[in-house]
mmCIF file with all atom_site columns, C-alpha atoms in Angstrom:
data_model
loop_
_atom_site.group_PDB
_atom_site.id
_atom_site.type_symbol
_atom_site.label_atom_id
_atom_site.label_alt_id
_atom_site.label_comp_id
_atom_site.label_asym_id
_atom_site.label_entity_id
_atom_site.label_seq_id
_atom_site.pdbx_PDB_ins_code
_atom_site.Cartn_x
_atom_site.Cartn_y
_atom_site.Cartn_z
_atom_site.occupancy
_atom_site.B_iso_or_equiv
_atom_site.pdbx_formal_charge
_atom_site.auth_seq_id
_atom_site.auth_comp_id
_atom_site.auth_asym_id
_atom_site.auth_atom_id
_atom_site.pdbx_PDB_model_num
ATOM 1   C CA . UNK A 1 1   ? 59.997 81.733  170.418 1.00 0.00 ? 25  UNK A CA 1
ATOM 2   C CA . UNK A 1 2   ? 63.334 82.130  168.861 1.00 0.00 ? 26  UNK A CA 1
ATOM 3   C CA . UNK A 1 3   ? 66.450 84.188  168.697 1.00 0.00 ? 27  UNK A CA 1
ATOM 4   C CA . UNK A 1 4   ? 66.808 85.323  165.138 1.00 0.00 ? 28  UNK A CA 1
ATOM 5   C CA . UNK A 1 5   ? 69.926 85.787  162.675 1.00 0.00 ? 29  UNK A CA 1
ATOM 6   C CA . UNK A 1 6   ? 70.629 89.411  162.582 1.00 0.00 ? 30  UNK A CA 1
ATOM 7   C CA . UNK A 1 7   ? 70.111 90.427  158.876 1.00 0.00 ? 31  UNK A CA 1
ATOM 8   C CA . UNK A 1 8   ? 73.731 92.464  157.826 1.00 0.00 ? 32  UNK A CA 1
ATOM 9   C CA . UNK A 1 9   ? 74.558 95.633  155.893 1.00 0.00 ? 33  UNK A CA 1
ATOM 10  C CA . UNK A 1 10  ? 73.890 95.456  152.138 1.00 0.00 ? 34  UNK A CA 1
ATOM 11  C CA . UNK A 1 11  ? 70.454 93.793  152.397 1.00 0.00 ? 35  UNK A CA 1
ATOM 12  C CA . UNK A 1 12  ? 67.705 96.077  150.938 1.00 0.00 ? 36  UNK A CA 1
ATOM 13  C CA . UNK A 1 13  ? 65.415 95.066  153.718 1.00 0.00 ? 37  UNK A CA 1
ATOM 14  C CA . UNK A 1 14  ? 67.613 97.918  156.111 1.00 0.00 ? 38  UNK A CA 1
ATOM 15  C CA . UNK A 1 15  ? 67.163 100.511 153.625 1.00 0.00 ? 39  UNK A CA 1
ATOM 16  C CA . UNK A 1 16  ? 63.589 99.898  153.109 1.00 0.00 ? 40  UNK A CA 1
ATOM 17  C CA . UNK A 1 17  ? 60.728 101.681 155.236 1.00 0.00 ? 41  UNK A CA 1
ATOM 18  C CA . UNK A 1 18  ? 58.456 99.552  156.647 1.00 0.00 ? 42  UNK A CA 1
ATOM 19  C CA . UNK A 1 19  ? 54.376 98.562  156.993 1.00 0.00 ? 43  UNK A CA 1
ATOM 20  C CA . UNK A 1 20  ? 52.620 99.746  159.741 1.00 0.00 ? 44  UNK A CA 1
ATOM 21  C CA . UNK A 1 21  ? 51.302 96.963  162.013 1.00 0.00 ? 45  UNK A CA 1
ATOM 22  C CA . UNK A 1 22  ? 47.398 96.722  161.184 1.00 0.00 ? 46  UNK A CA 1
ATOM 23  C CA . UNK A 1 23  ? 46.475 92.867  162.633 1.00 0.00 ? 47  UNK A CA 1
ATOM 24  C CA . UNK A 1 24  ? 47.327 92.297  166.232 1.00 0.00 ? 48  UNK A CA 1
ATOM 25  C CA . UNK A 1 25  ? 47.139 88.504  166.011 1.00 0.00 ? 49  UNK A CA 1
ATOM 26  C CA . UNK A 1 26  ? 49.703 85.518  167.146 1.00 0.00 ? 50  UNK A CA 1
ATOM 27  C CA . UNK A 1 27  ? 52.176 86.599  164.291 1.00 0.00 ? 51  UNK A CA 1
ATOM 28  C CA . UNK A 1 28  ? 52.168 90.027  165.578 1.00 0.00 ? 52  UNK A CA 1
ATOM 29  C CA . UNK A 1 29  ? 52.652 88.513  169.139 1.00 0.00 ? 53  UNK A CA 1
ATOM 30  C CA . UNK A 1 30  ? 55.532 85.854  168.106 1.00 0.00 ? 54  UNK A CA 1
ATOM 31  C CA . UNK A 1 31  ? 57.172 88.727  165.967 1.00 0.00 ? 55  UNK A CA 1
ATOM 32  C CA . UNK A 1 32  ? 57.726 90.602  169.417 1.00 0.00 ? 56  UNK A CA 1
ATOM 33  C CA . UNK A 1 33  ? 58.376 87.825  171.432 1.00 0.00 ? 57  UNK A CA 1
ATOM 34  C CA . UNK A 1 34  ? 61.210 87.430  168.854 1.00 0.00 ? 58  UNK A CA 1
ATOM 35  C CA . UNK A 1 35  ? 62.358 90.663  168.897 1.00 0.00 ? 59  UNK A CA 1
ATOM 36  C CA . UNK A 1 36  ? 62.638 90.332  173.074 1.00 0.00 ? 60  UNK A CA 1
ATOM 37  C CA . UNK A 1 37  ? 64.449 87.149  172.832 1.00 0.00 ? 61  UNK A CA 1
ATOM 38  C CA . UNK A 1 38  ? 66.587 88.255  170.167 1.00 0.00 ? 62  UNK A CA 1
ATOM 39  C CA . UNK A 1 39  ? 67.546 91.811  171.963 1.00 0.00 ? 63  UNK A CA 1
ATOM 40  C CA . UNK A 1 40  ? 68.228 89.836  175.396 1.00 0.00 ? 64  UNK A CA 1
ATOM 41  C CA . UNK A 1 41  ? 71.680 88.980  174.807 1.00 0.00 ? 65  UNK A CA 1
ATOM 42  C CA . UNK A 1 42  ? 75.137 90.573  175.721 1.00 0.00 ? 66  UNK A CA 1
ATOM 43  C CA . UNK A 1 43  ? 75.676 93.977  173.978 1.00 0.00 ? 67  UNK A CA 1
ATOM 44  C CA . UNK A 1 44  ? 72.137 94.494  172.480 1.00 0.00 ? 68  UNK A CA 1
ATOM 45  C CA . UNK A 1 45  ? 70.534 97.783  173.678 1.00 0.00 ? 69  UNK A CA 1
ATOM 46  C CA . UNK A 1 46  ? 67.474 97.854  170.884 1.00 0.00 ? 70  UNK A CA 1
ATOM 47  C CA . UNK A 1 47  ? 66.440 95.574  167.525 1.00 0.00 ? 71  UNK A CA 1
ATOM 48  C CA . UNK A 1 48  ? 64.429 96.459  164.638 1.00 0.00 ? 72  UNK A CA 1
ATOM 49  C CA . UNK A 1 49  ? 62.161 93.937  163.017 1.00 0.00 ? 73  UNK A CA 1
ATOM 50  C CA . UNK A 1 50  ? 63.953 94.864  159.635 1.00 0.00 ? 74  UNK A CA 1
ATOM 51  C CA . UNK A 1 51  ? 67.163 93.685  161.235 1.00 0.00 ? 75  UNK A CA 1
ATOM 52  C CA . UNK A 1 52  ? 65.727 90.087  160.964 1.00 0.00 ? 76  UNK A CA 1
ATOM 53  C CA . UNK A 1 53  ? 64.387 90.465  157.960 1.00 0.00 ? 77  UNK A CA 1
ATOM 54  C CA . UNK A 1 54  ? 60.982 91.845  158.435 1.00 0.00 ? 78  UNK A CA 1
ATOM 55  C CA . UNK A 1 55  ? 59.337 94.404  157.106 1.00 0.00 ? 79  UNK A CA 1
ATOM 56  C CA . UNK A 1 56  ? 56.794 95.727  159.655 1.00 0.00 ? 80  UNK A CA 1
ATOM 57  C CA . UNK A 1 57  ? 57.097 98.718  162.413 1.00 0.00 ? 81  UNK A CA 1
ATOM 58  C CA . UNK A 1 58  ? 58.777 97.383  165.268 1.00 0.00 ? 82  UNK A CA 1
ATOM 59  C CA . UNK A 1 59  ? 61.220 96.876  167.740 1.00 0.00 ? 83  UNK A CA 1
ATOM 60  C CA . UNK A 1 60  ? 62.442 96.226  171.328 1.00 0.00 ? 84  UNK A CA 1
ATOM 61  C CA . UNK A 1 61  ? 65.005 97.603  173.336 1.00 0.00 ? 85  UNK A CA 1
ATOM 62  C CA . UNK A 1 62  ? 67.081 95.959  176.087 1.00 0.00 ? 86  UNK A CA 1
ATOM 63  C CA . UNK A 1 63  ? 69.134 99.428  177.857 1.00 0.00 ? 87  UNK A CA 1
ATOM 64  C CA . UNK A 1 64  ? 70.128 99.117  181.372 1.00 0.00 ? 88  UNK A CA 1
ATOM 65  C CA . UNK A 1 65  ? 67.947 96.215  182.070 1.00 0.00 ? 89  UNK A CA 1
ATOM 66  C CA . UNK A 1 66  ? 64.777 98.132  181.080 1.00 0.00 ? 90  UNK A CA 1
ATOM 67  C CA . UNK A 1 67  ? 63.104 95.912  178.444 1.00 0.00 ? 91  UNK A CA 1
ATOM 68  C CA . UNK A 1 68  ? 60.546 96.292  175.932 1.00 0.00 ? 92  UNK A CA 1
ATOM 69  C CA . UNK A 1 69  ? 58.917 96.877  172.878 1.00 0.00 ? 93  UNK A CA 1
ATOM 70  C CA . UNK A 1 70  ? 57.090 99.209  170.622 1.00 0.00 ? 94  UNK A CA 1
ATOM 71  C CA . UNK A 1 71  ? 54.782 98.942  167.538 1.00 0.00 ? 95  UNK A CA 1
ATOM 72  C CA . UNK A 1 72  ? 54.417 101.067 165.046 1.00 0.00 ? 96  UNK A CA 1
ATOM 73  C CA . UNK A 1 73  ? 56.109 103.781 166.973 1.00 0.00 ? 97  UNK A CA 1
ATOM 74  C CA . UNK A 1 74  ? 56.893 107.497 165.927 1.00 0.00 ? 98  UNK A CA 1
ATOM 75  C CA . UNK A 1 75  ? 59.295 109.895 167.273 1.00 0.00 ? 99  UNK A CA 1
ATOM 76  C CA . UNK A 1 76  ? 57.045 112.064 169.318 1.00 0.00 ? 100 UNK A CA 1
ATOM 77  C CA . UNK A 1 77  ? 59.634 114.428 170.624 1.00 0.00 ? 101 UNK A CA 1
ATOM 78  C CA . UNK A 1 78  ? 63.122 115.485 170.581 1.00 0.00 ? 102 UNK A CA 1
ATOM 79  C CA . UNK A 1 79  ? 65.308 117.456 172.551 1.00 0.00 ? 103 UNK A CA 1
ATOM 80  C CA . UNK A 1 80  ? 67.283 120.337 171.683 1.00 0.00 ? 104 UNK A CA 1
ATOM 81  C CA . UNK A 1 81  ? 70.125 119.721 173.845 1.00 0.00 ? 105 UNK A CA 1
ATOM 82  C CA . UNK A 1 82  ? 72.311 116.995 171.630 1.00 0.00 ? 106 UNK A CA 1
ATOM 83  C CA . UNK A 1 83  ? 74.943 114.252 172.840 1.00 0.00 ? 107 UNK A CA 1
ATOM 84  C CA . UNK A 1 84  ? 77.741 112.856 171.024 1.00 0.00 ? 108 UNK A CA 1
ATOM 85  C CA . UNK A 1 85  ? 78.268 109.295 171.032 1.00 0.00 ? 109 UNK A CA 1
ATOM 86  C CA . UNK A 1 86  ? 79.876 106.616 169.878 1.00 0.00 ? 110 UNK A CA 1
ATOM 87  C CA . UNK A 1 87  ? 77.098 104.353 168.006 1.00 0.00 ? 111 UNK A CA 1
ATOM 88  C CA . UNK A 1 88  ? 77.215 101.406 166.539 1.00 0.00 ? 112 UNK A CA 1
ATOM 89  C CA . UNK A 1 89  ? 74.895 98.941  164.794 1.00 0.00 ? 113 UNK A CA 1
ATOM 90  C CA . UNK A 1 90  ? 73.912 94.713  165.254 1.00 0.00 ? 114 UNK A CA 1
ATOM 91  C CA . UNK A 1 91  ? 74.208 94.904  161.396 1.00 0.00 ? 115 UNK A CA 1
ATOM 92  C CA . UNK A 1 92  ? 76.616 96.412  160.505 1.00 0.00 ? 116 UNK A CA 1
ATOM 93  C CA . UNK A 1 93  ? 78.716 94.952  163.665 1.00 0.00 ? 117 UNK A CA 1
ATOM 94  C CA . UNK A 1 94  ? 81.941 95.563  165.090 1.00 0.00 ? 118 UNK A CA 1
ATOM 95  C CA . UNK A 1 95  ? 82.257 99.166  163.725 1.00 0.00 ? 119 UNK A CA 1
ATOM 96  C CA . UNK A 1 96  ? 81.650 102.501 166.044 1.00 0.00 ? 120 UNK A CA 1
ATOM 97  C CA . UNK A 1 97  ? 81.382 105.975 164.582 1.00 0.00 ? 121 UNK A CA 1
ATOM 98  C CA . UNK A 1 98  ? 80.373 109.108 166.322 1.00 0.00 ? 122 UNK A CA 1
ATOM 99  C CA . UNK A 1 99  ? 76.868 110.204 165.561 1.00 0.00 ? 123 UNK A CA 1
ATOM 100 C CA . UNK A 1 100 ? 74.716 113.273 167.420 1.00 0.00 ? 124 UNK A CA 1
ATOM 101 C CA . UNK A 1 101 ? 71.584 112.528 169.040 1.00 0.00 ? 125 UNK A CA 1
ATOM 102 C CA . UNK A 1 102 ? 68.928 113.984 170.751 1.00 0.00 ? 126 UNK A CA 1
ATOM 103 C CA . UNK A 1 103 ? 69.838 113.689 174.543 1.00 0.00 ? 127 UNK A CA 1
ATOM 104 C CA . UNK A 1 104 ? 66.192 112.797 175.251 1.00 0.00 ? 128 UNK A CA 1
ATOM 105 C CA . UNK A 1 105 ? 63.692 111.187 172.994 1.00 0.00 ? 129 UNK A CA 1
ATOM 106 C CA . UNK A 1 106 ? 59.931 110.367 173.974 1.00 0.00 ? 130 UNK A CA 1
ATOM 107 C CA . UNK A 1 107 ? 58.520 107.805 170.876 1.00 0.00 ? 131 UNK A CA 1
ATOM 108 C CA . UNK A 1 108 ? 54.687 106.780 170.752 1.00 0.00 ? 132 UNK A CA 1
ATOM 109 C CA . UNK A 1 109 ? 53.427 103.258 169.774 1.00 0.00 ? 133 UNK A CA 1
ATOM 110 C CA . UNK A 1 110 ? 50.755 100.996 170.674 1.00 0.00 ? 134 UNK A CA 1
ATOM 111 C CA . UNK A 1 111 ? 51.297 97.532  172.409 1.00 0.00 ? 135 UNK A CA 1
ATOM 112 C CA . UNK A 1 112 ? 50.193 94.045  171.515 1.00 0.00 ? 136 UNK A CA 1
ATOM 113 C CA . UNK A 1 113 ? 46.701 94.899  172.209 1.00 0.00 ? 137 UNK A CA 1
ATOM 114 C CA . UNK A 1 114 ? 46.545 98.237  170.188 1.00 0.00 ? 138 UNK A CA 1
ATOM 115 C CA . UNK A 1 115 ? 46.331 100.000 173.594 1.00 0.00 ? 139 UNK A CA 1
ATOM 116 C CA . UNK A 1 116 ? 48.788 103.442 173.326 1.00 0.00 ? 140 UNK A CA 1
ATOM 117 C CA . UNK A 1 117 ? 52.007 103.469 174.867 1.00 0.00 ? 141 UNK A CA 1
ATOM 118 C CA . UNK A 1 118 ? 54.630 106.243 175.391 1.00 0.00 ? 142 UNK A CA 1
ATOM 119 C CA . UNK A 1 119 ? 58.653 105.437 175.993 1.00 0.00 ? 143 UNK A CA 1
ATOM 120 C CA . UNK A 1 120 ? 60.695 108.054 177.261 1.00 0.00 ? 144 UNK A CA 1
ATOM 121 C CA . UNK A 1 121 ? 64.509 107.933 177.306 1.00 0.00 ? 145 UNK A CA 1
ATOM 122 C CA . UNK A 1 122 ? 67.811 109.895 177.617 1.00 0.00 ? 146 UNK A CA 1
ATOM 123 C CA . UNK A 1 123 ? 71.071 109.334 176.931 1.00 0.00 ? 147 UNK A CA 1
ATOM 124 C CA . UNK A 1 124 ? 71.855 105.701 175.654 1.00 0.00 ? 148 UNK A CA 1
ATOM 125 C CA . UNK A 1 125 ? 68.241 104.883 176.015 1.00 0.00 ? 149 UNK A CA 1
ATOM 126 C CA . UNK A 1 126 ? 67.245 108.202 173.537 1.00 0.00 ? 150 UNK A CA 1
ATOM 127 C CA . UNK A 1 127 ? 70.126 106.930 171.327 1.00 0.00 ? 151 UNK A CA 1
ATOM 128 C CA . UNK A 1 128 ? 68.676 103.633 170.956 1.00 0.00 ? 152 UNK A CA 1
ATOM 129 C CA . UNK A 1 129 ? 64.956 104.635 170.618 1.00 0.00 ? 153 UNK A CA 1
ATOM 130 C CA . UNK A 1 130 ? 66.046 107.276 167.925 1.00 0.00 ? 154 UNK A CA 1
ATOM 131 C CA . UNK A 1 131 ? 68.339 104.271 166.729 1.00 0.00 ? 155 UNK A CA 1
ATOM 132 C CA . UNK A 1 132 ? 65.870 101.940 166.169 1.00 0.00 ? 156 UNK A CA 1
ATOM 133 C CA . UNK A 1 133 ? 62.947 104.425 164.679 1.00 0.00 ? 157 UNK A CA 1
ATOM 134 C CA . UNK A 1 134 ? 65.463 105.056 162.209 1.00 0.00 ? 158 UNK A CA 1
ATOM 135 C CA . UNK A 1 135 ? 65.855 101.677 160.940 1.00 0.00 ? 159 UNK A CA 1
ATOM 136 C CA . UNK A 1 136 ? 62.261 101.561 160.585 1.00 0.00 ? 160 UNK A CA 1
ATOM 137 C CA . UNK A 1 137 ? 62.339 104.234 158.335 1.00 0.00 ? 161 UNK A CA 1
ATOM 138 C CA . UNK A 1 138 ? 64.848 102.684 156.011 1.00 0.00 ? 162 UNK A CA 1
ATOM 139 C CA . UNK A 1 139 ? 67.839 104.670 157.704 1.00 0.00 ? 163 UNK A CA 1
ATOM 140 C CA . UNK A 1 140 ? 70.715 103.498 158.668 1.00 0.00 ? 164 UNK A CA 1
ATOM 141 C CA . UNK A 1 141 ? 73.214 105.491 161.704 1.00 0.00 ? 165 UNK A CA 1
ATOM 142 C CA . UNK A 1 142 ? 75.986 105.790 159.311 1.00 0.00 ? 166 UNK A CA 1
ATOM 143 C CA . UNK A 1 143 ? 73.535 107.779 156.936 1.00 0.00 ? 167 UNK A CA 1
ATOM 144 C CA . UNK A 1 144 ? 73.337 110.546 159.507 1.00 0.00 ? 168 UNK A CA 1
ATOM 145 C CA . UNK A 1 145 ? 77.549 110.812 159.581 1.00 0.00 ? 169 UNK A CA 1
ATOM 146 C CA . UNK A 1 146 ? 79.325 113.299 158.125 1.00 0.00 ? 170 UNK A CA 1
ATOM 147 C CA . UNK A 1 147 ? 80.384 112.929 154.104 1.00 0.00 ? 171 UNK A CA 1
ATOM 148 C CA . UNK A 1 148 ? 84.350 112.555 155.192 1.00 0.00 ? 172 UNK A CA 1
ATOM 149 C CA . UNK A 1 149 ? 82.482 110.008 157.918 1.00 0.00 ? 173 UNK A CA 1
ATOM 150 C CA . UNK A 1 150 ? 80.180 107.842 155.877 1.00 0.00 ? 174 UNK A CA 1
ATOM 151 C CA . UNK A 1 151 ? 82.949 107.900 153.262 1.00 0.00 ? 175 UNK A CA 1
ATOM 152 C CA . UNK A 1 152 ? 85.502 106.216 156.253 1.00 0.00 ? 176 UNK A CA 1
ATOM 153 C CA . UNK A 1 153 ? 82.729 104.234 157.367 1.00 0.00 ? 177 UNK A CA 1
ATOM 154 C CA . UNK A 1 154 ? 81.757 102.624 154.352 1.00 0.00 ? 178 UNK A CA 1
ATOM 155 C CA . UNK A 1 155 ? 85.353 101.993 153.087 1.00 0.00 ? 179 UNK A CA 1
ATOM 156 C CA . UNK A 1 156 ? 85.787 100.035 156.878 1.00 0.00 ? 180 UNK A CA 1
ATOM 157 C CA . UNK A 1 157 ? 82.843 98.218  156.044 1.00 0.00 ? 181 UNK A CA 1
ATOM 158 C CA . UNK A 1 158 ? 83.589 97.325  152.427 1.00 0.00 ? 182 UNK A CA 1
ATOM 159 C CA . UNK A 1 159 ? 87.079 95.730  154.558 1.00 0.00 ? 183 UNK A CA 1
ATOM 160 C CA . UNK A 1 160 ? 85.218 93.840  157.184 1.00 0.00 ? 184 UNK A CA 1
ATOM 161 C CA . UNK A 1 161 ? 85.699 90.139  157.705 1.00 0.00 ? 185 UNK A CA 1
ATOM 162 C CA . UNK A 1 162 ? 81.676 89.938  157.585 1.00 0.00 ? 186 UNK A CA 1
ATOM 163 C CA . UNK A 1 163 ? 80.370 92.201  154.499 1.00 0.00 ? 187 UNK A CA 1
ATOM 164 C CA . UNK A 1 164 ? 80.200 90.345  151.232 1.00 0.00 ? 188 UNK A CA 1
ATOM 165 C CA . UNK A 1 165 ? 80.853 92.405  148.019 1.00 0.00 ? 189 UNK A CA 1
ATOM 166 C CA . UNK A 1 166 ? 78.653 89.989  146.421 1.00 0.00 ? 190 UNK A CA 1
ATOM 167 C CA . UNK A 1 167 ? 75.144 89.462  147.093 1.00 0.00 ? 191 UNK A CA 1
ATOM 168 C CA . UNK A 1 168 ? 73.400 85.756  145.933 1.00 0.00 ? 192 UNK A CA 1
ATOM 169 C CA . UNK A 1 169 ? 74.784 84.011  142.630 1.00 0.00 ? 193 UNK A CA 1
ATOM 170 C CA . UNK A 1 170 ? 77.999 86.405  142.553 1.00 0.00 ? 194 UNK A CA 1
ATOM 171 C CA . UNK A 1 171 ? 76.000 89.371  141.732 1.00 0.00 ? 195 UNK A CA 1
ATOM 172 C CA . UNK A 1 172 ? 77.055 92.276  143.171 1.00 0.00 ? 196 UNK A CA 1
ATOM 173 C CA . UNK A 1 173 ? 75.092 94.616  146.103 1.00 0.00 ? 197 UNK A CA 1
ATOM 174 C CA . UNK A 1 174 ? 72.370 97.062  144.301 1.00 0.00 ? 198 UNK A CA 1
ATOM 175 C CA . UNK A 1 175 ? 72.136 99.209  147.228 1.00 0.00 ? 199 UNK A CA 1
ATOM 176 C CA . UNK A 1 176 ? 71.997 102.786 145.270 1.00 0.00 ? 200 UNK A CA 1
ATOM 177 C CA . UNK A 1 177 ? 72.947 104.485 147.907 1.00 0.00 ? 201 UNK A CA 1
ATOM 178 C CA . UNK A 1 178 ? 76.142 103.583 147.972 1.00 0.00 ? 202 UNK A CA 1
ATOM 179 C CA . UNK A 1 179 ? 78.341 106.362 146.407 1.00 0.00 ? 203 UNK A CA 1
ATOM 180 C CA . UNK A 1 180 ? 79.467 105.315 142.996 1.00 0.00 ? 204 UNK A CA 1
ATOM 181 C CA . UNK A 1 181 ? 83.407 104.957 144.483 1.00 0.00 ? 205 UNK A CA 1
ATOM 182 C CA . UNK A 1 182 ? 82.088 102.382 147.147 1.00 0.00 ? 206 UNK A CA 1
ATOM 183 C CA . UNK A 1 183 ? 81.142 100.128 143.686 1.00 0.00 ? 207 UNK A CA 1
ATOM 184 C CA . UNK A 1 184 ? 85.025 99.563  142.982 1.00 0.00 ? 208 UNK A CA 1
ATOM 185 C CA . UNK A 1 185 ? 85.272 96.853  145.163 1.00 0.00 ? 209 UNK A CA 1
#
């Protein structure tokens, strides 16, 4: 298996929903197996399969050494009580902004064999389960900020050493969600 490049802010792949896993075969299994290796490293709590580029409904998580994956998983429930934290995102790295978030999430999936499974978390582990559901949805944490927020973030972003105002061939991002001031770079 191998640990994959982290795909960064501006690529339409983040802001894309995904497929639905439908064949549970050896690119399913090496697709996971991916997504474990890739989440085992210092400072990863959770990794969607968008954030390496593909487009199906999955990720793993890697939150005080309790490790795993889910496919095609759905937010089954959410709390009412809500925690403020500090999150922050494998691509779009080295920026934290406060976001609210359920203080305990339960999200269904199924495993590598289609069998059901059920995840339950709180605190950092809800964070990172609602986290990475979101990604598979095409969202991305900063989208959830407030307007004054998202307008900070993405000006901080637009500054970082890592994001390229230019996409392939010197043609600039077409992510249309950016506001139409983030375009004056």
């Amino acid at each position: 298996m191998t640990m994959r490049t982290i795909v960064r802010f501006g690529d339409p792949v983040l802001v894309t929903p995904t497929a639905p896993v439908t064949r549970f075969d050896q690119h399913t299994e090496n697709l996971v197996q991916d997504l474990l290796e890739t989440v085992d490293a210092p400072g990863r709590a959770g990794l969607a399969a968008t954030q390496i580029g593909v487009g199906l409904r999955v990720f793993s998580y890697n939150v005080h050494g309790r490790i795993g994956y889910v496919i095609n998983p759905e937010i089954a429930e959410l709390s009412e009580e809500l925690q403020d934290c500090d999150e922050g995102c494998l691509s779009i790295p080295e920026l934290w902004y406060p976001t609210k978030r359920a203080r305990r999430t339960t999200v269904t999936g199924v495993d590598l064999r289609n069998e059901p499974i059920t995840v339950e978390g709180t605190d950092l582990m809800a964070q990172c389960l609602q986290h990475e559901t979101d990604h598979l949805d095409g969202t991305l944490y900063i989208d959830r900020l407030k307007p004054a927020e998202r307008k900070h973030a993405l000006r901080d972003i637009r500054r970082s050493d890592w994001f390229l105002p230019t996409g392939q061939a010197g043609q600039k991002h077409t992510d249309s969600r950016l506001p139409s001031a983030f375009g004056g770079f």
